[in-house]
XYZ file of C-alpha atoms in Angstrom:
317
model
C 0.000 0.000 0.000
C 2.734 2.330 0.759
C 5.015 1.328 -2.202
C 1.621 2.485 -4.307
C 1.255 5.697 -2.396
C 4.916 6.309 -3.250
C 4.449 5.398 -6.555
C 1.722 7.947 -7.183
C 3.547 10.524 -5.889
C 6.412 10.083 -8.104
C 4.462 9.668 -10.832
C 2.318 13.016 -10.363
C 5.620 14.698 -9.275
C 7.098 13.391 -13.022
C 3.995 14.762 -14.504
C 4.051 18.177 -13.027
C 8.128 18.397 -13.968
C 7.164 17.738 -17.322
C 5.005 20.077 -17.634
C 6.825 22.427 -16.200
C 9.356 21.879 -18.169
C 7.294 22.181 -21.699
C 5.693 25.334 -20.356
C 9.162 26.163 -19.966
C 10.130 25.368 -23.332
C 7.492 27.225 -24.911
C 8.285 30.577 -23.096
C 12.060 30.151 -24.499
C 11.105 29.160 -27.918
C 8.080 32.564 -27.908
C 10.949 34.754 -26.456
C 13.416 33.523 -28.864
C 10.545 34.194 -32.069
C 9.889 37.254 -30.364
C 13.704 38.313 -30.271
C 14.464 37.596 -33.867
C 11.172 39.204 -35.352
C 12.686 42.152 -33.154
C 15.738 41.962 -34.949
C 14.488 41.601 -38.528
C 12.350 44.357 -38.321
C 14.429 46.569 -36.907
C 16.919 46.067 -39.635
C 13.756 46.431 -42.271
C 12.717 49.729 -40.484
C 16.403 51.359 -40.543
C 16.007 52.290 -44.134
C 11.958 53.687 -43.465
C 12.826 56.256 -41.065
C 13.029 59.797 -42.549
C 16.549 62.007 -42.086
C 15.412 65.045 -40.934
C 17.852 67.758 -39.373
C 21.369 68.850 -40.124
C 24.350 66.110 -39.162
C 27.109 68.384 -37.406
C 30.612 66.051 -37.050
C 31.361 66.408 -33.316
C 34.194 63.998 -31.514
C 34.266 60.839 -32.555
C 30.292 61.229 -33.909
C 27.569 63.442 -35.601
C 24.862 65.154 -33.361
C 21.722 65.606 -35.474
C 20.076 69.314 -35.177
C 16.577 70.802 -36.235
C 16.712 74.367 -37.362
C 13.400 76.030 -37.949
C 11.617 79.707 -38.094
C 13.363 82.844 -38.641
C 12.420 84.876 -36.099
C 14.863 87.352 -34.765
C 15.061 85.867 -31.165
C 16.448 82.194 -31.039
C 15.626 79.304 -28.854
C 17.523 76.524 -27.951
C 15.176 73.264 -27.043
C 16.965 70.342 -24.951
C 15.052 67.277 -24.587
C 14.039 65.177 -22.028
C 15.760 62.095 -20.719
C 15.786 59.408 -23.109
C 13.327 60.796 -25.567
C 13.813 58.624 -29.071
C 13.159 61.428 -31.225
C 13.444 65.032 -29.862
C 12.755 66.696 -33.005
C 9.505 65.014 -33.227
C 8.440 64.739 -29.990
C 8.907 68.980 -29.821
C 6.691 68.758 -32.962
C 3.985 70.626 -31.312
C 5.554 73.561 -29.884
C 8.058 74.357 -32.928
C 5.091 74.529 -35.052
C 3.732 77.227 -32.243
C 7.207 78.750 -31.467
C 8.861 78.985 -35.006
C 6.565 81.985 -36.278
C 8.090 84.326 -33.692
C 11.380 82.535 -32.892
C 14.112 80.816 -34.657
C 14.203 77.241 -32.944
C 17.507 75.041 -32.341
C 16.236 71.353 -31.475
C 19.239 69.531 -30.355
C 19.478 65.727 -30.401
C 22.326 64.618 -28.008
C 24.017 61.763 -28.854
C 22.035 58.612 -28.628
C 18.613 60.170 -29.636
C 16.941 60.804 -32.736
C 18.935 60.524 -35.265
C 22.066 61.176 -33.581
C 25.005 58.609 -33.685
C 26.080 57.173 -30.524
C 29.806 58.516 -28.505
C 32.311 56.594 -26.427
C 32.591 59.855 -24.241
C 31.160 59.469 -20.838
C 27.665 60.722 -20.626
C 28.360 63.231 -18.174
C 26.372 66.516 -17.790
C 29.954 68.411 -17.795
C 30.389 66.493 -20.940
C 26.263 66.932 -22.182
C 26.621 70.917 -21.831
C 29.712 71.140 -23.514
C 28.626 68.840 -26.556
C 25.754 71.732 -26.530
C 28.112 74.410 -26.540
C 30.024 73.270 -29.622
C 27.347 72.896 -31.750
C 25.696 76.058 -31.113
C 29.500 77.648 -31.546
C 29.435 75.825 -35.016
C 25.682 77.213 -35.536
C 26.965 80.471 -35.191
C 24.848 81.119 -32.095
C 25.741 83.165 -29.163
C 22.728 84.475 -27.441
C 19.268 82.472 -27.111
C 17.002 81.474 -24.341
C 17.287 77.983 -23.511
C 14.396 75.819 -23.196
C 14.025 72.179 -21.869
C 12.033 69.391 -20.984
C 12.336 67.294 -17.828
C 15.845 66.696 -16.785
C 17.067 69.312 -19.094
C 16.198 71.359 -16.379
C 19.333 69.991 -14.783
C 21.619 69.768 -17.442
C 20.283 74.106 -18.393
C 21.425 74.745 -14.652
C 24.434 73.113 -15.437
C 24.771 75.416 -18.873
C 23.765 78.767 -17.530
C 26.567 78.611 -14.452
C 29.285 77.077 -17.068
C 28.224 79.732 -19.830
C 25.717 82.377 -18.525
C 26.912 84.998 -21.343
C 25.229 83.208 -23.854
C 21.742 82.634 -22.046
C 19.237 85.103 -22.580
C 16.615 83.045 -20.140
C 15.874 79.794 -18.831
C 12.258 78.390 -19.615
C 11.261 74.746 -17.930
C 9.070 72.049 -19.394
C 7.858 70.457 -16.160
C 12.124 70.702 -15.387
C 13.807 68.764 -12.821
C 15.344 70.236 -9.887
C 18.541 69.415 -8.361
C 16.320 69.029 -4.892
C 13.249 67.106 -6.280
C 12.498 63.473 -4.922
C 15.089 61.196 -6.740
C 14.744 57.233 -5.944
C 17.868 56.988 -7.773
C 18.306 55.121 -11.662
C 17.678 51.393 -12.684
C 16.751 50.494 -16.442
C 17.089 46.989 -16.042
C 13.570 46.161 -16.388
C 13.065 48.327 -19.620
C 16.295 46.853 -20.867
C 15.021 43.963 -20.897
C 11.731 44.708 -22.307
C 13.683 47.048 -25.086
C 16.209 44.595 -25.999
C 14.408 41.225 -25.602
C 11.275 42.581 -28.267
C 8.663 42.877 -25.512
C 8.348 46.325 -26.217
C 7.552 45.891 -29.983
C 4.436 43.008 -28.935
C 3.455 45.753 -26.320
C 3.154 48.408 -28.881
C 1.109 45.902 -31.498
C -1.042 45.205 -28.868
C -2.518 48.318 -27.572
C -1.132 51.039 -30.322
C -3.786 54.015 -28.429
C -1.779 53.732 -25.522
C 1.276 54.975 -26.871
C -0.476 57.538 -29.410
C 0.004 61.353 -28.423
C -3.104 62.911 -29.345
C -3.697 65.162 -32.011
C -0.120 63.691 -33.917
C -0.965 62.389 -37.521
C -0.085 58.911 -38.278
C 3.296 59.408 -39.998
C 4.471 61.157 -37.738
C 3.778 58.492 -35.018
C 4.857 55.774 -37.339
C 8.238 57.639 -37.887
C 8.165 57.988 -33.444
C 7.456 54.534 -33.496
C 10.564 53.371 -35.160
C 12.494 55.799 -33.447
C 11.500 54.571 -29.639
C 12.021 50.889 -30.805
C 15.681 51.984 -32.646
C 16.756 54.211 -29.670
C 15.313 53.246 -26.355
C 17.752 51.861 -23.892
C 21.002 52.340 -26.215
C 23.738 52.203 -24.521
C 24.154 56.069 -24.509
C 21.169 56.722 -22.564
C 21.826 53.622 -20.268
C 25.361 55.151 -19.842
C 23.281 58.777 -19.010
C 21.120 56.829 -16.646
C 23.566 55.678 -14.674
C 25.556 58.962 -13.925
C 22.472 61.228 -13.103
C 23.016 59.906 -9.716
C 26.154 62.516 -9.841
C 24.192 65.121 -11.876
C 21.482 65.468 -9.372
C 23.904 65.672 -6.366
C 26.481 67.836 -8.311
C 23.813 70.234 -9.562
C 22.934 70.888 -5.830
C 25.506 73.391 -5.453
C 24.732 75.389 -8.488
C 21.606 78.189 -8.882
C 20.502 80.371 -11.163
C 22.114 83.180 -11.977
C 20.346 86.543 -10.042
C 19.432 88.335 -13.409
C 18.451 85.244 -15.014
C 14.989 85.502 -16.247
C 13.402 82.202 -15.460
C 9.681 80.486 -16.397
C 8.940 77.479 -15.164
C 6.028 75.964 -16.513
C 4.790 72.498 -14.589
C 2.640 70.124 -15.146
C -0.187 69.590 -12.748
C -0.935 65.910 -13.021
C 2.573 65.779 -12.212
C 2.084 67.720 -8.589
C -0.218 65.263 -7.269
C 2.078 62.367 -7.825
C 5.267 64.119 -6.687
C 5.206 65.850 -3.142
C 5.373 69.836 -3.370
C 6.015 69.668 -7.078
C 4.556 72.479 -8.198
C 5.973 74.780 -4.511
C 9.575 73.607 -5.353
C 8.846 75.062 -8.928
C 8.041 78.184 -7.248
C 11.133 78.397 -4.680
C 13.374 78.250 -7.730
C 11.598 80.757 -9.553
C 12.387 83.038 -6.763
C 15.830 82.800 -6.285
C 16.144 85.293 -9.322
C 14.890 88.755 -9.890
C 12.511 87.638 -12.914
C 11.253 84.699 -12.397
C 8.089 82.679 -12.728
C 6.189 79.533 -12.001
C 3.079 78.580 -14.111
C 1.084 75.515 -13.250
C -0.464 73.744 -16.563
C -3.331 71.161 -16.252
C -1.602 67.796 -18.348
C 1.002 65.174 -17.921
C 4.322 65.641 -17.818
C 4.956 65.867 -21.756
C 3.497 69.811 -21.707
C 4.632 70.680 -25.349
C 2.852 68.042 -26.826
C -1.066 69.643 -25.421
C -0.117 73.074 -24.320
C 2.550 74.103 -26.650
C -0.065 76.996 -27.970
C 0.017 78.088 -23.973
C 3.719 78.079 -23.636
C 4.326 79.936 -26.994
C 2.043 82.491 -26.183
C 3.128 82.773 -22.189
C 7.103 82.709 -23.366
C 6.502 85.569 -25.734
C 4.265 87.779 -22.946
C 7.049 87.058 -20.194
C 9.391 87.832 -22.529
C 7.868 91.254 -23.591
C 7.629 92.466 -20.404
């Protein structure tokens, strides 16, 4: 009786290892299909994604540039961390800014169409690729604009090179004292590189739609966050914004530094006192402004009309 009892035990114990082990096999062999398609159609899509910009040759690599309008005044955008494709993500508010403004979009390297660097991805390193190519643009006075944690790499600019910067405008900007639970990509590594992010897109193509963008433009965004995300540029940024944040704690703005800050509001109920640390940095200089927007994070894509129109007033007066 007990030899039977020990009998069925092995036997269901032999079942459930086999099955285990086929469920096993069938997760390998989807992720392996699932790598390769990633592959192959990321080689396909290489040659279906539109140049757009001007290439300027800078170290040992090109950084990619988007030069529109002709207004008298220029601005200089910066990007946001990791964004695939700055020039098209800033869609929106060039086509808002570029009647009144001349507008520099610059792709660091590793986005957009940018190459990729060996240099460390530093923001000593990140504001001094910036300088360059606005030397080799012939540009020496602008007001610099950027999104997200170009708020820290602009603080970085304006104390290095503060002749140059006419004013400082923030896109829901970081802060060197904001809440920072410090930088791992290893889960969206894994999605990026493994293909998981290409099935996620197939799947549910709304959710990563930005409303109001026509359909070549997202199809060109498309190919750009599956080219670009988690290169080994912006994993190599990642990993030093540990120092950025910490460095950038000793620097301020300039006194005479005009500075508008806009912020997003969806974004000061998920971070504590987003919105009041806005406002404490505004008024470390003489001109100085924070204006609360209602949206995500990603202001220029649904209030760039606002921020053209509140840029040009603060700058008028």
């Amino acid at each position: 009786m007990k030899k039977d009892k020990k009998h069925g035990i092995r036997r269901v114990l032999n079942i459930l290892k086999n099955v285990l082990l086929t469920i096993l096999g069938l997760f390998v062999v989807t992720m392996a299909g699932i790598y390769i398609v990633n592959q192959v159609s990321l080689r396909n899509e290489a040659s279906r994604i539109k140049d757009y910009g001007e290439k300027i040759n800078l170290f040992d690599g090109t950084i990619n540039v988007l030069d529109e309008g002709q207004g008298k005044e220029t601005i200089v955008l910066l990007p946001g961390y990791g964004t695939a494709s700055p020039g098209l993500d800033f869609k929106p508010l060039i086509s808002e800014l570029k009647n009144d403004y001349r507008v520099v979009t610059i792709e660091p390297f590793g986005y957009g169409l940018s190459s990729q660097t060996k240099r460390e991805r530093s923001a000593n390193n990140m504001i001094e690729e910036i300088h360059i190519v606005l030397e080799k643009l012939d540009i020496d006075s602008f007001i610099l604009m950027g999104h997200s944690i170009a708020g820290i790499y602009g603080l970085n600019y304006v104390n290095t090179y503060p002749e140059n910067v006419k004013a400082f405008v923030g896109i829901d900007s970081s802060l060197p004292n904001q809440p920072w639970p410090g930088f791992d990509d290893s889960l969206s590594n894994f999605i990026q590189k493994s293909g998981l992010m290409r099935v996620f897109i197939k799947l549910s193509p709304e959710s990563f739609k930005v409303k109001g963008m026509d359909d070549e433009t997202y199809e060109q965004l498309r190919m750009l966050n599956l080219k670009n995300l988690s290169n080994n540029n912006v994993r190599k940024e990642g990993k030093v914004l540990d120092e950025s944040f910490k460095e950038s704690k000793k620097l301020a703005f300039p006194k005479n530094m005009p500075l508008l800050l806009f912020v997003a509001k969806e974004n000061d109920g998920a971070l504590e006192n987003w919105f009041e640390l806005h406002e404490e940095q505004a008024a470390t200089v003489t001109k100085g402004e924070a204006v609360e927007l209602p949206g995500t994070h990603y202001l220029h894509r649904n209030q760039s009309k606002t921020i053209a129109e509140d840029l040009k007033k603060f700058m008028n007066e």
